[in-house]
Short mmCIF file of C-alpha atoms and ligand atoms in Angstrom, two decimals:
data_model
loop_
_atom_site.label_atom_id
_atom_site.label_comp_id
_atom_site.label_asym_id
_atom_site.label_seq_id
_atom_site.Cartn_x
_atom_site.Cartn_y
_atom_site.Cartn_z
CA UNK A 1 -2.76 11.19 106.14
CA UNK A 2 -4.74 13.15 108.76
CA UNK A 3 -6.93 14.91 106.23
CA UNK A 4 -9.75 12.37 106.09
CA UNK A 5 -10.81 12.60 109.79
CA UNK A 6 -10.73 16.37 109.49
CA UNK A 7 -12.92 16.34 106.40
CA UNK A 8 -15.29 13.90 108.07
CA UNK A 9 -15.64 16.07 111.16
CA UNK A 10 -16.13 19.25 109.18
CA UNK A 11 -18.76 17.60 106.99
CA UNK A 12 -20.63 16.15 109.97
CA UNK A 13 -20.53 19.45 111.83
CA UNK A 14 -21.88 21.20 108.74
CA UNK A 15 -24.63 18.61 108.22
CA UNK A 16 -25.64 18.88 111.87
CA UNK A 17 -25.71 22.67 111.62
CA UNK A 18 -27.71 22.34 108.41
CA UNK A 19 -30.21 20.03 110.14
CA UNK A 20 -30.53 22.26 113.19
CA UNK A 21 -30.47 25.71 111.63
CA UNK A 22 -33.77 27.24 110.57
CA UNK A 23 -34.37 30.93 109.92
CA UNK A 24 -36.51 32.39 112.73
CA UNK A 25 -38.18 35.80 113.03
CA UNK A 26 -36.16 38.42 114.91
CA UNK A 27 -38.84 38.71 117.58
CA UNK A 28 -38.22 35.14 118.76
CA UNK A 29 -36.08 35.21 121.89
CA UNK A 30 -33.71 32.34 122.67
CA UNK A 31 -33.68 31.31 118.97
CA UNK A 32 -31.01 28.61 119.29
CA UNK A 33 -32.93 26.88 122.02
CA UNK A 34 -35.99 26.81 119.78
CA UNK A 35 -33.92 25.52 116.83
CA UNK A 36 -32.52 22.68 118.93
CA UNK A 37 -35.96 21.84 120.25
CA UNK A 38 -37.37 21.82 116.73
CA UNK A 39 -34.50 19.68 115.42
CA UNK A 40 -35.06 17.13 118.17
CA UNK A 41 -38.80 17.05 117.41
CA UNK A 42 -38.07 16.61 113.70
CA UNK A 43 -35.57 13.84 114.41
CA UNK A 44 -38.09 12.09 116.67
CA UNK A 45 -40.79 12.45 114.04
CA UNK A 46 -38.59 11.18 111.18
CA UNK A 47 -37.40 8.17 113.19
CA UNK A 48 -40.97 7.34 114.14
CA UNK A 49 -42.10 7.53 110.51
CA UNK A 50 -39.19 5.29 109.54
CA UNK A 51 -40.16 2.75 112.19
CA UNK A 52 -43.72 2.73 110.93
CA UNK A 53 -42.47 2.31 107.36
CA UNK A 54 -40.44 -0.71 108.55
CA UNK A 55 -43.64 -2.12 109.98
CA UNK A 56 -42.49 -1.80 113.59
CA UNK A 57 -45.07 0.43 115.22
CA UNK A 58 -47.55 3.21 114.53
CA UNK A 59 -45.55 6.44 114.36
CA UNK A 60 -47.69 8.18 116.98
CA UNK A 61 -46.90 5.37 119.44
CA UNK A 62 -43.16 5.67 118.73
CA UNK A 63 -43.34 9.43 119.33
CA UNK A 64 -45.15 8.83 122.62
CA UNK A 65 -42.43 6.39 123.70
CA UNK A 66 -39.51 8.55 122.71
CA UNK A 67 -40.85 11.70 124.36
CA UNK A 68 -41.47 9.96 127.66
CA UNK A 69 -37.97 10.83 128.86
CA UNK A 70 -38.83 14.53 128.55
CA UNK A 71 -41.37 14.34 131.28
CA UNK A 72 -42.00 11.35 133.45
CA UNK A 73 -45.51 10.60 134.55
CA UNK A 74 -45.95 12.11 137.96
CA UNK A 75 -47.75 10.04 140.51
CA UNK A 76 -50.65 11.06 142.70
CA UNK A 77 -50.29 11.94 146.33
CA UNK A 78 -50.19 15.20 148.22
CA UNK A 79 -47.77 17.70 146.68
CA UNK A 80 -47.54 20.62 148.53
CA UNK A 81 -50.97 20.68 150.01
CA UNK A 82 -52.72 19.65 146.78
CA UNK A 83 -54.19 16.16 146.84
CA UNK A 84 -53.87 14.41 143.46
CA UNK A 85 -55.91 11.37 142.51
CA UNK A 86 -56.50 9.44 139.28
CA UNK A 87 -60.18 8.52 139.12
CA UNK A 88 -63.00 8.35 136.56
CA UNK A 89 -65.83 10.79 135.87
CA UNK A 90 -68.75 8.99 134.23
CA UNK A 91 -66.32 6.34 132.95
CA UNK A 92 -63.76 8.84 131.62
CA UNK A 93 -60.25 8.87 133.16
CA UNK A 94 -59.47 12.14 134.93
CA UNK A 95 -56.80 13.47 137.25
CA UNK A 96 -58.29 15.40 140.14
CA UNK A 97 -56.38 18.14 142.01
CA UNK A 98 -57.86 19.18 145.32
CA UNK A 99 -56.52 22.11 147.33
CA UNK A 100 -56.62 21.85 151.12
CA UNK A 101 -60.20 22.13 152.36
CA UNK A 102 -61.21 25.51 153.72
CA UNK A 103 -63.44 25.84 156.71
CA UNK A 104 -67.03 24.60 156.92
CA UNK A 105 -69.15 26.02 154.10
CA UNK A 106 -66.07 27.40 152.33
CA UNK A 107 -66.46 26.91 148.59
CA UNK A 108 -63.61 26.60 146.08
CA UNK A 109 -63.29 27.35 142.38
CA UNK A 110 -63.48 24.55 139.79
CA UNK A 111 -61.62 24.13 136.48
CA UNK A 112 -61.82 21.47 133.78
CA UNK A 113 -58.54 21.24 131.84
CA UNK A 114 -58.11 19.65 128.40
CA UNK A 115 -54.50 19.18 127.26
CA UNK A 116 -53.15 19.68 123.74
CA UNK A 117 -51.19 17.40 121.40
CA UNK A 118 -53.04 17.27 118.08
CA UNK A 119 -55.73 14.91 119.51
CA UNK A 120 -52.96 12.26 119.33
CA UNK A 121 -50.26 13.09 121.88
CA UNK A 122 -49.89 14.42 125.40
CA UNK A 123 -51.20 13.61 128.84
CA UNK A 124 -52.39 15.62 131.81
CA UNK A 125 -50.16 13.47 134.01
CA UNK A 126 -46.96 14.51 132.30
CA UNK A 127 -44.65 17.46 132.36
CA UNK A 128 -45.90 20.97 132.57
CA UNK A 129 -49.62 20.13 132.23
CA UNK A 130 -49.40 18.46 135.61
CA UNK A 131 -47.36 21.34 137.06
CA UNK A 132 -49.62 24.10 135.76
CA UNK A 133 -52.77 22.35 136.95
CA UNK A 134 -51.17 21.91 140.35
CA UNK A 135 -50.32 25.64 140.42
CA UNK A 136 -53.90 26.58 139.52
CA UNK A 137 -55.19 24.31 142.27
CA UNK A 138 -52.73 25.56 144.87
CA UNK A 139 -52.52 29.29 144.07
CA UNK A 140 -56.15 29.86 143.10
CA UNK A 141 -57.79 27.45 145.55
CA UNK A 142 -59.31 25.48 142.70
CA UNK A 143 -60.46 21.90 142.27
CA UNK A 144 -58.92 21.03 138.88
CA UNK A 145 -60.14 18.12 136.79
CA UNK A 146 -57.75 17.24 133.95
CA UNK A 147 -59.37 14.90 131.44
CA UNK A 148 -57.41 11.97 130.01
CA UNK A 149 -59.61 11.78 126.94
CA UNK A 150 -58.79 9.01 124.46
CA UNK A 151 -56.48 9.80 121.53
CA UNK A 152 -55.74 8.97 117.89
CA UNK A 153 -54.89 6.35 116.58
CA UNK A 154 -56.96 4.43 119.14
CA UNK A 155 -60.03 6.62 118.49
CA UNK A 156 -61.21 9.41 116.17
CA UNK A 157 -63.70 12.28 116.27
CA UNK A 158 -66.16 12.46 117.97
CA UNK A 159 -64.80 10.16 120.71
CA UNK A 160 -62.30 12.64 122.28
CA UNK A 161 -65.01 15.33 122.24
CA UNK A 162 -67.58 12.98 123.77
CA UNK A 163 -65.13 11.92 126.50
CA UNK A 164 -64.56 15.57 127.43
CA UNK A 165 -68.28 16.37 127.29
CA UNK A 166 -69.16 13.43 129.55
CA UNK A 167 -66.50 14.47 132.07
CA UNK A 168 -67.73 18.09 131.90
CA UNK A 169 -71.37 17.16 132.56
CA UNK A 170 -70.39 14.96 135.46
CA UNK A 171 -68.21 17.73 136.92
CA UNK A 172 -70.99 20.32 136.61
CA UNK A 173 -73.63 18.14 138.25
CA UNK A 174 -74.86 19.65 141.53
CA UNK A 175 -73.95 16.46 143.44
CA UNK A 176 -70.33 16.45 142.29
CA UNK A 177 -69.90 20.19 142.83
CA UNK A 178 -71.21 19.89 146.37
CA UNK A 179 -69.15 16.74 147.07
CA UNK A 180 -65.96 18.70 146.31
CA UNK A 181 -67.20 21.96 147.86
CA UNK A 182 -67.08 23.92 144.57
CA UNK A 183 -68.92 27.20 144.02
CA UNK A 184 -71.29 26.54 141.05
CA UNK A 185 -70.81 30.18 139.95
CA UNK A 186 -67.07 29.74 139.58
CA UNK A 187 -66.34 26.82 137.27
CA UNK A 188 -64.04 27.21 134.26
CA UNK A 189 -63.18 25.16 131.22
CA UNK A 190 -59.72 25.58 129.71
CA UNK A 191 -57.38 23.95 127.23
CA UNK A 192 -54.49 24.54 124.86
CA UNK A 193 -54.20 23.79 121.14
CA UNK A 194 -56.28 20.66 120.40
CA UNK A 195 -57.41 20.90 124.03
CA UNK A 196 -58.54 24.48 123.31
CA UNK A 197 -60.56 23.08 120.43
CA UNK A 198 -62.23 20.58 122.76
CA UNK A 199 -62.75 23.23 125.45
CA UNK A 200 -64.47 25.60 123.00
CA UNK A 201 -66.65 22.81 121.60
CA UNK A 202 -67.65 21.52 125.04
CA UNK A 203 -68.35 25.07 126.27
CA UNK A 204 -70.72 25.65 123.32
CA UNK A 205 -72.60 22.43 123.97
CA UNK A 206 -72.92 23.07 127.72
CA UNK A 207 -74.04 26.67 127.23
CA UNK A 208 -76.84 25.65 124.85
CA UNK A 209 -78.00 22.46 126.62
CA UNK A 210 -81.11 23.21 128.69
CA UNK A 211 -80.62 19.91 130.50
CA UNK A 212 -77.46 21.20 132.18
CA UNK A 213 -78.37 23.54 135.03
CA UNK A 214 -74.89 24.68 136.11
CA UNK A 215 -72.91 26.34 133.31
CA UNK A 216 -69.24 27.19 132.97
CA UNK A 217 -68.69 30.74 134.14
CA UNK A 218 -65.53 31.30 132.09
CA UNK A 219 -63.57 29.66 129.29
CA UNK A 220 -59.80 30.03 128.75
CA UNK A 221 -58.58 29.05 125.30
CA UNK A 222 -54.83 28.88 124.74
CA UNK A 223 -53.87 29.02 121.06
CA UNK A 224 -56.92 26.89 120.17
CA UNK A 225 -57.51 25.00 116.88
CA UNK A 226 -60.94 26.11 115.69
CA UNK A 227 -61.54 25.50 111.99
CA UNK A 228 -60.52 23.28 109.08
CA UNK A 229 -62.02 25.11 106.11
CA UNK A 230 -59.20 27.56 105.41
CA UNK A 231 -55.56 26.49 105.62
CA UNK A 232 -54.50 29.70 103.88
CA UNK A 233 -55.18 32.25 106.60
CA UNK A 234 -52.39 34.82 106.95
CA UNK A 235 -51.08 32.99 110.03
CA UNK A 236 -51.09 29.58 108.28
CA UNK A 237 -49.04 31.14 105.48
CA UNK A 238 -46.77 33.34 107.57
CA UNK A 239 -45.88 30.52 109.99
CA UNK A 240 -46.01 27.46 107.77
CA UNK A 241 -42.48 26.39 108.70
CA UNK A 242 -42.44 27.60 112.30
CA UNK A 243 -41.53 25.22 115.06
CA UNK A 244 -43.26 23.51 116.95
CA UNK A 245 -46.27 23.12 114.68
CA UNK A 246 -45.91 23.38 110.91
CA UNK A 247 -48.82 23.91 108.57
CA UNK A 248 -48.40 20.41 107.10
CA UNK A 249 -48.43 18.80 110.53
CA UNK A 250 -51.59 20.66 111.59
CA UNK A 251 -53.42 19.48 108.45
CA UNK A 252 -52.20 15.94 109.16
CA UNK A 253 -53.53 16.16 112.75
CA UNK A 254 -56.91 17.28 111.37
CA UNK A 255 -57.13 14.43 108.86
CA UNK A 256 -56.20 11.89 111.52
CA UNK A 257 -58.70 13.31 114.02
CA UNK A 258 -61.52 13.28 111.47
CA UNK A 259 -60.60 9.75 110.30
CA UNK A 260 -60.04 10.99 106.76
CA UNK A 261 -57.63 9.71 104.14
CA UNK A 262 -54.17 11.23 104.69
CA UNK A 263 -53.73 11.51 100.93
CA UNK A 264 -56.16 14.45 101.07
CA UNK A 265 -53.46 16.64 102.59
CA UNK A 266 -52.46 18.48 99.36
CA UNK A 267 -56.13 19.20 98.58
CA UNK A 268 -56.72 20.70 102.02
CA UNK A 269 -53.52 22.75 101.80
CA UNK A 270 -54.86 24.15 98.52
CA UNK A 271 -58.29 24.90 100.10
CA UNK A 272 -59.77 22.61 97.44
CA UNK A 273 -62.15 21.11 100.01
CA UNK A 274 -63.83 24.49 100.54
CA UNK A 275 -64.09 25.52 96.89
CA UNK A 276 -66.84 27.99 95.96
CA UNK A 277 -69.03 25.56 94.02
CA UNK A 278 -69.46 23.33 97.10
CA UNK A 279 -73.03 24.30 97.86
CA UNK A 280 -72.95 22.60 101.30
CA UNK A 281 -70.72 25.46 102.39
CA UNK A 282 -73.20 28.32 102.38
CA UNK A 283 -72.09 31.96 102.18
CA UNK A 284 -73.31 32.30 105.78
CA UNK A 285 -71.00 29.45 106.90
CA UNK A 286 -68.13 30.90 104.90
CA UNK A 287 -68.55 34.29 106.57
CA UNK A 288 -67.88 32.69 109.96
CA UNK A 289 -64.28 31.93 108.96
CA UNK A 290 -63.78 34.92 106.65
CA UNK A 291 -60.52 36.37 107.90
CA UNK A 292 -60.64 39.18 105.32
CA UNK A 293 -63.48 40.61 107.43
CA UNK A 294 -62.68 39.22 110.89
CA UNK A 295 -58.99 40.10 111.18
CA UNK A 296 -57.43 43.51 111.77
CA UNK A 297 -55.30 44.93 108.98
CA UNK A 298 -52.07 44.48 110.96
CA UNK A 299 -52.61 40.69 110.83
CA UNK A 300 -53.89 40.58 107.25
CA UNK A 301 -50.88 42.46 105.87
CA UNK A 302 -51.01 41.99 102.10
CA UNK A 303 -52.30 38.41 102.11
CA UNK A 304 -55.15 37.55 99.75
CA UNK A 305 -57.87 34.97 100.48
CA UNK A 306 -57.32 31.66 98.67
CA UNK A 307 -60.75 30.83 97.30
CA UNK A 308 -60.79 28.02 94.74
CA UNK A 309 -63.50 28.07 92.08
CA UNK A 310 -63.97 24.32 91.40
CA UNK A 311 -61.71 22.39 93.77
CA UNK A 312 -62.08 18.70 94.49
CA UNK A 313 -65.20 16.59 94.46
CA UNK A 314 -66.74 14.98 97.48
CA UNK A 315 -64.26 15.87 100.24
CA UNK A 316 -66.81 17.62 102.43
CA UNK A 317 -69.31 14.85 101.69
CA UNK A 318 -66.78 12.12 102.60
CA UNK A 319 -65.55 14.02 105.65
CA UNK A 320 -68.69 15.72 106.97
CA UNK A 321 -66.95 16.49 110.27
CA UNK A 322 -65.15 19.34 108.46
CA UNK A 323 -68.45 21.22 108.85
CA UNK A 324 -69.35 19.89 112.31
CA UNK A 325 -69.26 22.60 115.00
CA UNK A 326 -68.18 19.97 117.54
CA UNK A 327 -64.95 19.65 115.53
CA UNK A 328 -64.73 23.24 114.29
CA UNK A 329 -66.23 25.56 116.93
CA UNK A 330 -65.53 28.69 114.84
CA UNK A 331 -68.36 27.53 112.54
CA UNK A 332 -70.98 28.03 115.27
CA UNK A 333 -73.67 30.64 114.68
CA UNK A 334 -73.61 33.98 116.47
CA UNK A 335 -76.70 32.91 118.45
CA UNK A 336 -74.71 30.01 119.91
CA UNK A 337 -71.63 32.15 120.53
CA UNK A 338 -73.75 34.72 122.35
CA UNK A 339 -74.43 32.15 125.09
CA UNK A 340 -70.69 31.63 125.74
CA UNK A 341 -69.21 32.42 129.14
CA UNK A 342 -66.69 35.22 129.68
CA UNK A 343 -63.68 34.30 127.60
CA UNK A 344 -59.91 34.43 127.55
CA UNK A 345 -58.22 33.75 124.22
CA UNK A 346 -54.43 33.53 124.11
CA UNK A 347 -52.76 33.81 120.69
CA UNK A 348 -49.15 33.84 119.54
CA UNK A 349 -47.83 35.83 116.59
CA UNK A 350 -45.66 32.96 115.34
CA UNK A 351 -48.31 30.25 115.28
CA UNK A 352 -50.28 28.83 112.35
CA UNK A 353 -53.32 28.90 114.68
CA UNK A 354 -53.04 32.62 115.50
CA UNK A 355 -55.92 33.61 113.21
CA UNK A 356 -58.21 30.81 114.41
CA UNK A 357 -57.95 32.33 117.90
CA UNK A 358 -58.18 35.96 116.76
CA UNK A 359 -61.28 35.26 114.65
CA UNK A 360 -62.98 33.44 117.53
CA UNK A 361 -62.23 36.30 119.94
CA UNK A 362 -63.68 38.75 117.42
CA UNK A 363 -66.82 36.71 116.78
CA UNK A 364 -67.41 36.16 120.51
CA UNK A 365 -67.06 39.90 121.13
CA UNK A 366 -69.40 40.72 118.22
CA UNK A 367 -71.92 38.33 119.79
CA UNK A 368 -71.79 40.34 123.02
CA UNK A 369 -69.46 38.15 125.10
CA UNK A 370 -66.80 39.76 127.31
CA UNK A 371 -63.46 38.67 125.86
CA UNK A 372 -59.86 39.15 126.94
CA UNK A 373 -57.74 38.64 123.86
CA UNK A 374 -54.11 38.24 124.94
CA UNK A 375 -51.66 38.28 122.06
CA UNK A 376 -47.97 37.43 122.52
CA UNK A 377 -45.93 39.28 119.89
CA UNK A 378 -42.93 37.03 120.57
CA UNK A 379 -44.92 33.84 121.20
CA UNK A 380 -44.82 30.60 119.24
CA UNK A 381 -47.10 27.57 119.28
CA UNK A 382 -46.53 25.36 122.29
CA UNK A 383 -44.69 27.95 124.41
CA UNK A 384 -47.25 27.52 127.21
CA UNK A 385 -45.91 23.97 127.69
CA UNK A 386 -42.24 24.95 127.81
CA UNK A 387 -41.99 26.46 131.25
CA UNK A 388 -39.86 24.02 133.23
CA UNK A 389 -36.72 21.96 132.95
CA UNK A 390 -35.58 20.58 130.51
CA UNK A 391 -37.29 23.03 128.15
CA UNK A 392 -38.11 26.50 129.37
CA UNK A 393 -38.77 29.69 127.48
CA UNK A 394 -39.26 33.07 129.05
CA UNK A 395 -42.30 33.79 126.85
CA UNK A 396 -43.91 30.54 128.02
CA UNK A 397 -43.51 31.56 131.64
CA UNK A 398 -45.08 34.94 130.90
CA UNK A 399 -47.97 33.20 129.14
CA UNK A 400 -48.64 30.88 132.08
CA UNK A 401 -48.44 33.82 134.51
CA UNK A 402 -50.93 35.74 132.33
CA UNK A 403 -53.33 32.78 132.36
CA UNK A 404 -53.13 32.46 136.16
CA UNK A 405 -53.63 36.21 136.64
CA UNK A 406 -56.67 36.22 134.37
CA UNK A 407 -58.23 33.29 136.20
CA UNK A 408 -57.47 34.94 139.54
CA UNK A 409 -59.43 38.05 138.48
CA UNK A 410 -62.19 36.46 136.42
CA UNK A 411 -63.01 33.05 137.87
C1 NAG B 501 -57.27 21.60 93.33
O1 NAG B 501 -58.34 21.54 92.43
C2 NAG B 501 -58.03 21.93 91.11
C3 NAG B 501 -59.30 21.88 90.29
O2 NAG B 501 -60.09 22.97 90.61
C4 NAG B 501 -56.95 21.01 90.54
O3 NAG B 501 -56.58 21.45 89.25
C5 NAG B 501 -55.75 21.01 91.45
O4 NAG B 501 -54.80 20.06 91.00
C6 NAG B 501 -56.15 20.66 92.88
N1 NAG B 501 -54.99 20.81 93.75
C7 NAG B 501 -54.46 19.78 94.41
C8 NAG B 501 -53.27 20.11 95.24
O5 NAG B 501 -54.90 18.65 94.37
#
């Protein structure tokens, strides 16, 4: 009887296809590659959750271990021409990229980079972060400082923010700038995703702190996370199941970062934390994240704001960081935004965070800041990190090239 093996193989092939296949928008190029990538992320995530459930290890630590094969930690040294060293800035671990010195009195650009990963994953020393920072250093003659800020579950807000701020202040000090021959008029802060959140928050603090004499001259925010009051923006709804970052996962990253109870997830998904009768959320504050005013019609489509009348008690009181501009930079006042440096905001159509970025670009522009808002119609969250073997996407390469070109012209 040869039927059984046949049935088994057909069933396993179908289950595998069922696990891997997800419907993707037509605009997404290389859809099967993205499906396979997403399936491997889901498998990694599910295994890690299972291990935690068995009491073996925290799931974030398992994910870190199992993604190490994707990108080994590169060592320091001189790779081609760029000198790489792992040092500390005011006690915070950083990786420093130094291009070859120019002649006497020749000043270079500076750039502080903050990597993404939901405030829980990722490292500047791994994979494409390291490669892109090396490219910026080499091609744009820039001293790059990539901050290895501490992550969840070891720490929570505000520790990652404070790590980045301390490194930024040290970097911008006249002594350090002159030690590395950096032009004080040409220093950038940049970051992607959760790193874009930290970059925006640090840029606001630096631009309004009278004690800091040298300011960032530009900020580059790559699909940044900027607010936690509305998880029903058109992009959160349109892309809730998109790889690489689902709506549920983003809310989970927020709760972890803010050291809140993970059981609050359904309440946040329902916008119950920002219900109308919560008087701590003033109409003024609400208007700063009001996508029905801040987004163009082509992004709003026929979505309606989800505004709950009564909602849940005490969430904003128990988790005050939901209203803290250091965690949610989109909540800053226009007066603060007006002091921001020239800005680059990259957004992707197929990204839950699209509207966070679009609203920030709009509010910065309304406050009088010069903004380049670069929107990738075929982009998805994380594409900026998928630009080299073993995972490369053409749209990611275009996004990285766009970022380098903008820095070349504006920094
Ligand atoms: C949100 O709050 C309402 C009360 O206004 C409640 O009925 C509902 O169950 C809550 N939703 C969730 C998901 O907890």
